[in-house]
PDB file of C-alpha atoms in Angstrom:
ATOM      1  CA  MET A   1     245.381 139.423  21.380  1.00 44.00           C
ATOM      2  CA  SER A   2     248.539 139.708  24.074  1.00 66.00           C
ATOM      3  CA  ASP A   3     250.811 136.543  24.002  1.00 92.00           C
ATOM      4  CA  LEU A   4     249.167 134.722  26.790  1.00 92.00           C
ATOM      5  CA  ASP A   5     245.802 134.843  24.655  1.00 93.00           C
ATOM      6  CA  GLU A   6     247.696 133.460  22.116  1.00 94.00           C
ATOM      7  CA  VAL A   7     249.127 130.234  23.799  1.00 95.00           C
ATOM      8  CA  VAL A   8     246.037 129.588  25.517  1.00 94.00           C
ATOM      9  CA  ARG A   9     244.302 128.877  22.596  1.00 93.00           C
ATOM     10  CA  GLU A  10     246.565 127.414  20.971  1.00 94.00           C
ATOM     11  CA  ARG A  11     247.257 124.561  23.527  1.00 95.00           C
ATOM     12  CA  ARG A  12     245.249 121.426  22.652  1.00 93.00           C
ATOM     13  CA  CYS A  13     245.254 118.029  23.997  1.00 95.00           C
ATOM     14  CA  THR A  14     247.734 116.508  21.123  1.00 97.00           C
ATOM     15  CA  ARG A  15     246.799 112.743  20.941  1.00 96.00           C
ATOM     16  CA  MET A  16     249.855 111.464  18.387  1.00 97.00           C
ATOM     17  CA  PHE A  17     253.418 112.855  18.714  1.00 98.00           C
ATOM     18  CA  LEU A  18     256.659 112.505  16.461  1.00 98.00           C
ATOM     19  CA  PRO A  19     257.996 109.632  18.431  1.00 96.00           C
ATOM     20  CA  ASP A  20     261.232 110.289  16.999  1.00 96.00           C
ATOM     21  CA  LYS A  21     261.566 114.148  17.892  1.00 98.00           C
ATOM     22  CA  PRO A  22     262.850 114.007  21.045  1.00 97.00           C
ATOM     23  CA  VAL A  23     262.260 117.111  23.810  1.00 98.00           C
ATOM     24  CA  PRO A  24     265.288 119.157  24.286  1.00 97.00           C
ATOM     25  CA  ARG A  25     266.433 119.552  27.905  1.00 97.00           C
ATOM     26  CA  ASP A  26     266.402 123.590  28.141  1.00 97.00           C
ATOM     27  CA  LEU A  27     263.347 123.773  27.026  1.00 97.00           C
ATOM     28  CA  LEU A  28     261.529 121.453  29.031  1.00 98.00           C
ATOM     29  CA  ASP A  29     263.634 122.488  32.109  1.00 98.00           C
ATOM     30  CA  GLU A  30     262.513 126.464  31.003  1.00 97.00           C
ATOM     31  CA  ALA A  31     258.664 124.880  30.805  1.00 98.00           C
ATOM     32  CA  LEU A  32     259.397 123.628  34.606  1.00 98.00           C
ATOM     33  CA  GLU A  33     261.155 126.352  36.002  1.00 98.00           C
ATOM     34  CA  LEU A  34     257.955 128.847  34.831  1.00 97.00           C
ATOM     35  CA  ALA A  35     255.557 126.196  36.127  1.00 98.00           C
ATOM     36  CA  MET A  36     257.650 126.167  39.733  1.00 98.00           C
ATOM     37  CA  ARG A  37     255.918 129.713  39.936  1.00 98.00           C
ATOM     38  CA  ALA A  38     252.195 128.352  40.383  1.00 98.00           C
ATOM     39  CA  PRO A  39     249.790 129.027  43.877  1.00 97.00           C
ATOM     40  CA  SER A  40     249.933 127.195  46.450  1.00 97.00           C
ATOM     41  CA  ASN A  41     248.404 126.913  49.769  1.00 95.00           C
ATOM     42  CA  SER A  42     251.488 128.083  52.035  1.00 95.00           C
ATOM     43  CA  ASN A  43     253.496 127.877  49.572  1.00 96.00           C
ATOM     44  CA  ILE A  44     254.070 123.884  50.368  1.00 96.00           C
ATOM     45  CA  GLN A  45     254.280 123.039  46.625  1.00 97.00           C
ATOM     46  CA  PRO A  46     252.635 119.991  46.697  1.00 98.00           C
ATOM     47  CA  TRP A  47     252.760 118.977  42.862  1.00 98.00           C
ATOM     48  CA  ARG A  48     255.445 115.683  42.146  1.00 98.00           C
ATOM     49  CA  LEU A  49     256.168 115.083  38.299  1.00 98.00           C
ATOM     50  CA  PHE A  50     258.256 111.844  37.447  1.00 98.00           C
ATOM     51  CA  LEU A  51     259.491 112.195  33.925  1.00 98.00           C
ATOM     52  CA  ALA A  52     260.582 109.316  31.987  1.00 98.00           C
ATOM     53  CA  THR A  53     262.615 109.602  28.592  1.00 98.00           C
ATOM     54  CA  ASP A  54     264.729 107.210  26.370  1.00 97.00           C
ATOM     55  CA  ALA A  55     264.829 103.316  27.131  1.00 97.00           C
ATOM     56  CA  ARG A  56     262.734 103.881  30.891  1.00 97.00           C
ATOM     57  CA  ARG A  57     259.955 105.431  28.979  1.00 98.00           C
ATOM     58  CA  ASP A  58     260.009 102.335  26.286  1.00 98.00           C
ATOM     59  CA  ARG A  59     260.101 100.257  29.743  1.00 98.00           C
ATOM     60  CA  LEU A  60     257.088 102.027  30.879  1.00 98.00           C
ATOM     61  CA  VAL A  61     254.737 101.536  27.822  1.00 98.00           C
ATOM     62  CA  ALA A  62     255.786  97.756  27.047  1.00 98.00           C
ATOM     63  CA  ALA A  63     254.189  97.280  30.866  1.00 97.00           C
ATOM     64  CA  LEU A  64     251.062  99.781  30.730  1.00 97.00           C
ATOM     65  CA  LEU A  65     250.594  97.972  27.417  1.00 96.00           C
ATOM     66  CA  GLU A  66     250.784  95.071  28.632  1.00 95.00           C
ATOM     67  CA  ARG A  67     248.089  95.295  31.479  1.00 93.00           C
ATOM     68  CA  ALA A  68     246.394  97.424  29.034  1.00 92.00           C
ATOM     69  CA  SER A  69     245.950  94.394  26.542  1.00 86.00           C
ATOM     70  CA  GLY A  70     243.675  92.250  29.588  1.00 84.00           C
ATOM     71  CA  GLY A  71     241.178  94.909  29.243  1.00 80.00           C
ATOM     72  CA  PHE A  72     240.538  98.228  29.987  1.00 73.00           C
ATOM     73  CA  PRO A  73     240.358  99.937  33.543  1.00 68.00           C
ATOM     74  CA  SER A  74     236.712 101.079  34.165  1.00 63.00           C
ATOM     75  CA  THR A  75     236.008 104.895  33.667  1.00 59.00           C
ATOM     76  CA  VAL A  76     235.799 106.786  36.157  1.00 58.00           C
ATOM     77  CA  GLY A  77     231.968 107.456  36.732  1.00 66.00           C
ATOM     78  CA  ILE A  78     230.340 111.640  36.168  1.00 78.00           C
ATOM     79  CA  PRO A  79     226.910 112.216  37.135  1.00 86.00           C
ATOM     80  CA  ASP A  80     224.771 112.134  34.257  1.00 85.00           C
ATOM     81  CA  SER A  81     224.283 115.675  33.671  1.00 87.00           C
ATOM     82  CA  TYR A  82     227.678 116.070  32.630  1.00 85.00           C
ATOM     83  CA  ALA A  83     227.575 112.142  30.273  1.00 84.00           C
ATOM     84  CA  PRO A  84     226.745 114.267  27.675  1.00 87.00           C
ATOM     85  CA  LEU A  85     229.748 116.692  27.198  1.00 86.00           C
ATOM     86  CA  ARG A  86     231.515 113.231  27.299  1.00 82.00           C
ATOM     87  CA  ARG A  87     230.025 111.388  24.610  1.00 86.00           C
ATOM     88  CA  GLU A  88     230.052 114.963  22.257  1.00 87.00           C
ATOM     89  CA  LEU A  89     233.739 114.997  23.241  1.00 88.00           C
ATOM     90  CA  GLY A  90     234.161 111.063  21.932  1.00 85.00           C
ATOM     91  CA  ALA A  91     232.608 111.385  18.652  1.00 86.00           C
ATOM     92  CA  LEU A  92     234.417 114.740  17.921  1.00 86.00           C
ATOM     93  CA  VAL A  93     237.662 112.970  18.737  1.00 86.00           C
ATOM     94  CA  TYR A  94     236.967 109.853  16.675  1.00 83.00           C
ATOM     95  CA  GLY A  95     235.434 111.076  14.647  1.00 83.00           C
ATOM     96  CA  ALA A  96     238.750 113.165  14.094  1.00 84.00           C
ATOM     97  CA  MET A  97     240.448 109.861  13.578  1.00 85.00           C
ATOM     98  CA  GLY A  98     237.923 108.556  11.119  1.00 86.00           C
ATOM     99  CA  ILE A  99     236.888 106.008  13.203  1.00 84.00           C
ATOM    100  CA  ALA A 100     233.043 105.273  13.256  1.00 83.00           C
ATOM    101  CA  ARG A 101     231.131 104.340  16.274  1.00 82.00           C
ATOM    102  CA  ASP A 102     230.703 100.494  16.029  1.00 86.00           C
ATOM    103  CA  ASP A 103     234.017  99.971  15.204  1.00 85.00           C
ATOM    104  CA  ARG A 104     235.353  98.056  18.024  1.00 87.00           C
ATOM    105  CA  GLU A 105     238.359  97.133  16.986  1.00 88.00           C
ATOM    106  CA  GLY A 106     239.417 101.039  15.281  1.00 85.00           C
ATOM    107  CA  ARG A 107     238.518 102.498  19.094  1.00 85.00           C
ATOM    108  CA  HIS A 108     240.661  99.670  21.275  1.00 85.00           C
ATOM    109  CA  VAL A 109     243.813 100.621  18.899  1.00 87.00           C
ATOM    110  CA  ALA A 110     243.162 103.912  19.635  1.00 87.00           C
ATOM    111  CA  GLN A 111     242.841 103.719  23.260  1.00 89.00           C
ATOM    112  CA  LEU A 112     245.935 101.769  23.305  1.00 92.00           C
ATOM    113  CA  ARG A 113     247.953 104.301  22.348  1.00 94.00           C
ATOM    114  CA  ASN A 114     247.179 106.115  25.681  1.00 94.00           C
ATOM    115  CA  PHE A 115     249.129 103.788  27.378  1.00 96.00           C
ATOM    116  CA  GLU A 116     252.082 104.607  24.728  1.00 97.00           C
ATOM    117  CA  PHE A 117     251.743 107.957  26.111  1.00 98.00           C
ATOM    118  CA  PHE A 118     250.402 108.529  22.123  1.00 97.00           C
ATOM    119  CA  ARG A 119     254.141 108.043  21.739  1.00 97.00           C
ATOM    120  CA  ALA A 120     255.537 111.150  23.171  1.00 98.00           C
ATOM    121  CA  PRO A 121     258.861 110.799  24.118  1.00 98.00           C
ATOM    122  CA  VAL A 122     258.898 112.339  27.495  1.00 98.00           C
ATOM    123  CA  ALA A 123     256.040 110.193  29.432  1.00 98.00           C
ATOM    124  CA  GLY A 124     255.189 112.289  32.768  1.00 98.00           C
ATOM    125  CA  VAL A 125     253.367 111.189  36.147  1.00 98.00           C
ATOM    126  CA  VAL A 126     251.490 113.283  38.112  1.00 98.00           C
ATOM    127  CA  CYS A 127     251.851 113.094  42.150  1.00 98.00           C
ATOM    128  CA  MET A 128     250.744 114.092  45.524  1.00 98.00           C
ATOM    129  CA  HIS A 129     251.165 113.352  48.859  1.00 98.00           C
ATOM    130  CA  ARG A 130     248.341 111.173  50.266  1.00 97.00           C
ATOM    131  CA  ASP A 131     247.931 112.906  53.252  1.00 97.00           C
ATOM    132  CA  LEU A 132     247.089 116.479  51.662  1.00 97.00           C
ATOM    133  CA  GLY A 133     243.143 117.913  50.785  1.00 96.00           C
ATOM    134  CA  PRO A 134     241.296 119.469  47.928  1.00 95.00           C
ATOM    135  CA  ALA A 135     242.594 122.899  48.317  1.00 94.00           C
ATOM    136  CA  ASP A 136     246.803 121.412  47.622  1.00 97.00           C
ATOM    137  CA  SER A 137     245.108 119.780  44.539  1.00 96.00           C
ATOM    138  CA  VAL A 138     243.808 122.398  42.957  1.00 97.00           C
ATOM    139  CA  ALA A 139     248.115 123.080  43.595  1.00 98.00           C
ATOM    140  CA  VAL A 140     248.633 120.501  41.520  1.00 98.00           C
ATOM    141  CA  GLY A 141     246.279 121.771  38.772  1.00 98.00           C
ATOM    142  CA  MET A 142     247.760 125.191  38.709  1.00 98.00           C
ATOM    143  CA  PHE A 143     250.976 123.471  37.953  1.00 98.00           C
ATOM    144  CA  LEU A 144     250.009 121.253  35.261  1.00 98.00           C
ATOM    145  CA  GLN A 145     247.872 124.089  33.549  1.00 98.00           C
ATOM    146  CA  THR A 146     251.044 126.505  34.007  1.00 98.00           C
ATOM    147  CA  LEU A 147     253.691 123.949  32.319  1.00 98.00           C
ATOM    148  CA  VAL A 148     251.126 122.906  29.699  1.00 98.00           C
ATOM    149  CA  LEU A 149     250.843 126.456  28.726  1.00 97.00           C
ATOM    150  CA  ALA A 150     254.786 127.116  28.927  1.00 97.00           C
ATOM    151  CA  LEU A 151     255.828 124.205  26.909  1.00 97.00           C
ATOM    152  CA  THR A 152     252.842 125.643  23.700  1.00 97.00           C
ATOM    153  CA  ALA A 153     254.783 128.636  24.370  1.00 96.00           C
ATOM    154  CA  ARG A 154     257.906 126.479  23.367  1.00 96.00           C
ATOM    155  CA  GLY A 155     256.170 125.193  20.857  1.00 96.00           C
ATOM    156  CA  LEU A 156     255.985 121.959  22.106  1.00 98.00           C
ATOM    157  CA  ALA A 157     253.046 119.828  22.067  1.00 98.00           C
ATOM    158  CA  SER A 158     250.857 118.018  25.193  1.00 98.00           C
ATOM    159  CA  CYS A 159     248.241 115.670  26.793  1.00 97.00           C
ATOM    160  CA  VAL A 160     247.122 115.343  30.558  1.00 97.00           C
ATOM    161  CA  GLN A 161     245.784 111.558  30.763  1.00 95.00           C
ATOM    162  CA  VAL A 162     243.749 110.034  33.545  1.00 92.00           C
ATOM    163  CA  SER A 163     244.181 106.333  31.353  1.00 91.00           C
ATOM    164  CA  VAL A 164     247.748 105.533  33.159  1.00 94.00           C
ATOM    165  CA  ALA A 165     246.434 105.898  36.621  1.00 93.00           C
ATOM    166  CA  HIS A 166     244.294 103.240  36.206  1.00 91.00           C
ATOM    167  CA  PHE A 167     247.155 101.605  36.517  1.00 95.00           C
ATOM    168  CA  PRO A 168     249.313 102.574  39.614  1.00 95.00           C
ATOM    169  CA  ASP A 169     250.675  99.636  40.558  1.00 96.00           C
ATOM    170  CA  VAL A 170     252.815  99.578  37.212  1.00 96.00           C
ATOM    171  CA  LEU A 171     253.605 103.180  37.695  1.00 98.00           C
ATOM    172  CA  ARG A 172     255.544 103.128  40.794  1.00 98.00           C
ATOM    173  CA  GLU A 173     256.907 100.159  39.907  1.00 97.00           C
ATOM    174  CA  ARG A 174     258.805 101.370  37.012  1.00 97.00           C
ATOM    175  CA  LEU A 175     259.163 105.147  38.552  1.00 98.00           C
ATOM    176  CA  GLY A 176     260.113 104.289  41.493  1.00 97.00           C
ATOM    177  CA  ILE A 177     256.709 106.570  43.029  1.00 98.00           C
ATOM    178  CA  PRO A 178     256.768 106.409  46.650  1.00 97.00           C
ATOM    179  CA  ASP A 179     253.186 104.323  48.451  1.00 97.00           C
ATOM    180  CA  GLU A 180     253.151 108.275  50.367  1.00 98.00           C
ATOM    181  CA  LEU A 181     252.184 109.293  47.222  1.00 98.00           C
ATOM    182  CA  VAL A 182     248.896 109.724  45.133  1.00 97.00           C
ATOM    183  CA  ILE A 183     248.743 109.239  41.284  1.00 97.00           C
ATOM    184  CA  LEU A 184     246.740 111.826  39.400  1.00 97.00           C
ATOM    185  CA  CYS A 185     247.140 111.761  35.971  1.00 96.00           C
ATOM    186  CA  GLY A 186     249.451 111.549  32.954  1.00 98.00           C
ATOM    187  CA  LEU A 187     251.139 113.881  31.134  1.00 98.00           C
ATOM    188  CA  ALA A 188     252.419 113.376  27.467  1.00 98.00           C
ATOM    189  CA  ILE A 189     254.911 115.763  25.907  1.00 98.00           C
ATOM    190  CA  GLY A 190     256.502 116.115  22.605  1.00 98.00           C
ATOM    191  CA  TYR A 191     255.774 117.764  18.878  1.00 98.00           C
ATOM    192  CA  ALA A 192     252.583 117.032  17.521  1.00 97.00           C
ATOM    193  CA  ASP A 193     252.890 114.431  14.659  1.00 97.00           C
ATOM    194  CA  PRO A 194     251.474 117.440  11.913  1.00 96.00           C
ATOM    195  CA  ALA A 195     250.042 114.757  10.196  1.00 95.00           C
ATOM    196  CA  PHE A 196     247.642 112.818  12.228  1.00 93.00           C
ATOM    197  CA  ALA A 197     244.119 114.964  11.385  1.00 91.00           C
ATOM    198  CA  ALA A 198     242.805 114.355  15.715  1.00 92.00           C
ATOM    199  CA  ASN A 199     245.577 116.959  16.349  1.00 93.00           C
ATOM    200  CA  ARG A 200     243.862 119.378  14.617  1.00 91.00           C
ATOM    201  CA  LEU A 201     240.564 118.929  16.077  1.00 90.00           C
ATOM    202  CA  ARG A 202     239.063 122.470  18.116  1.00 90.00           C
ATOM    203  CA  VAL A 203     236.707 120.669  21.256  1.00 91.00           C
ATOM    204  CA  PRO A 204     234.884 123.398  22.035  1.00 91.00           C
ATOM    205  CA  ARG A 205     233.964 124.674  25.705  1.00 93.00           C
ATOM    206  CA  ASN A 206     230.546 126.085  26.924  1.00 93.00           C
ATOM    207  CA  PRO A 207     229.478 129.674  27.039  1.00 94.00           C
ATOM    208  CA  VAL A 208     231.477 131.298  30.427  1.00 96.00           C
ATOM    209  CA  THR A 209     227.574 131.805  31.897  1.00 94.00           C
ATOM    210  CA  ALA A 210     227.195 128.103  31.797  1.00 94.00           C
ATOM    211  CA  ASN A 211     229.947 128.088  34.345  1.00 94.00           C
ATOM    212  CA  VAL A 212     230.357 131.013  36.152  1.00 96.00           C
ATOM    213  CA  VAL A 213     227.318 132.716  38.247  1.00 96.00           C
ATOM    214  CA  PHE A 214     227.513 136.788  38.856  1.00 95.00           C
ATOM    215  CA  LEU A 215     226.644 137.844  41.909  1.00 96.00           C
ATOM    216  CA  ALA A 216     225.990 141.398  42.855  1.00 93.00           C
ATOM    217  CA  ASP A 217     223.588 143.440  45.509  1.00 87.00           C
TER     218      ASP A 217
END
């Protein structure tokens, strides 16, 4: 097994970080330098990433929690054929946290942690120019995947988050994100809390044949 194989298998979505263990800037810079090597159409490098730490991160979290306290936004809809995978993931994640299906309060507390970036010391927001299209969003995804793998290789944990993107006005105000950028997702970076059981969760994947079609004459 190559080092890349090991890193890919080790990467996972971390849902609780050690808030008092800062991320060394040199490790973050190394991972970002590697991520900048991601391919893109015409080399336009469409990804834009805003990272907040320390007091700026704390103010962002406070604003998100205040907004989320008024109710969570509706989950982005997916076709019915994909719903079983979402339900399976929810059961696995909440089960690993010891939260029963009918425990509304427990689920509410767990959901709020999304807007704390799971207490990670580095809170990120991934963006792309509003005039770009699907091919360019693919490039942003490749940048993001390269980044989280580079972080994993350096002993850092991460979680790509869709939830915080539902409050774009808060993100724009607190991070100075200009209007011409579309907010795609959030990104939590830090060190995983080893005592949090859900951080040890291994989420299953489809067999290759469920997603890939091989064609030959």
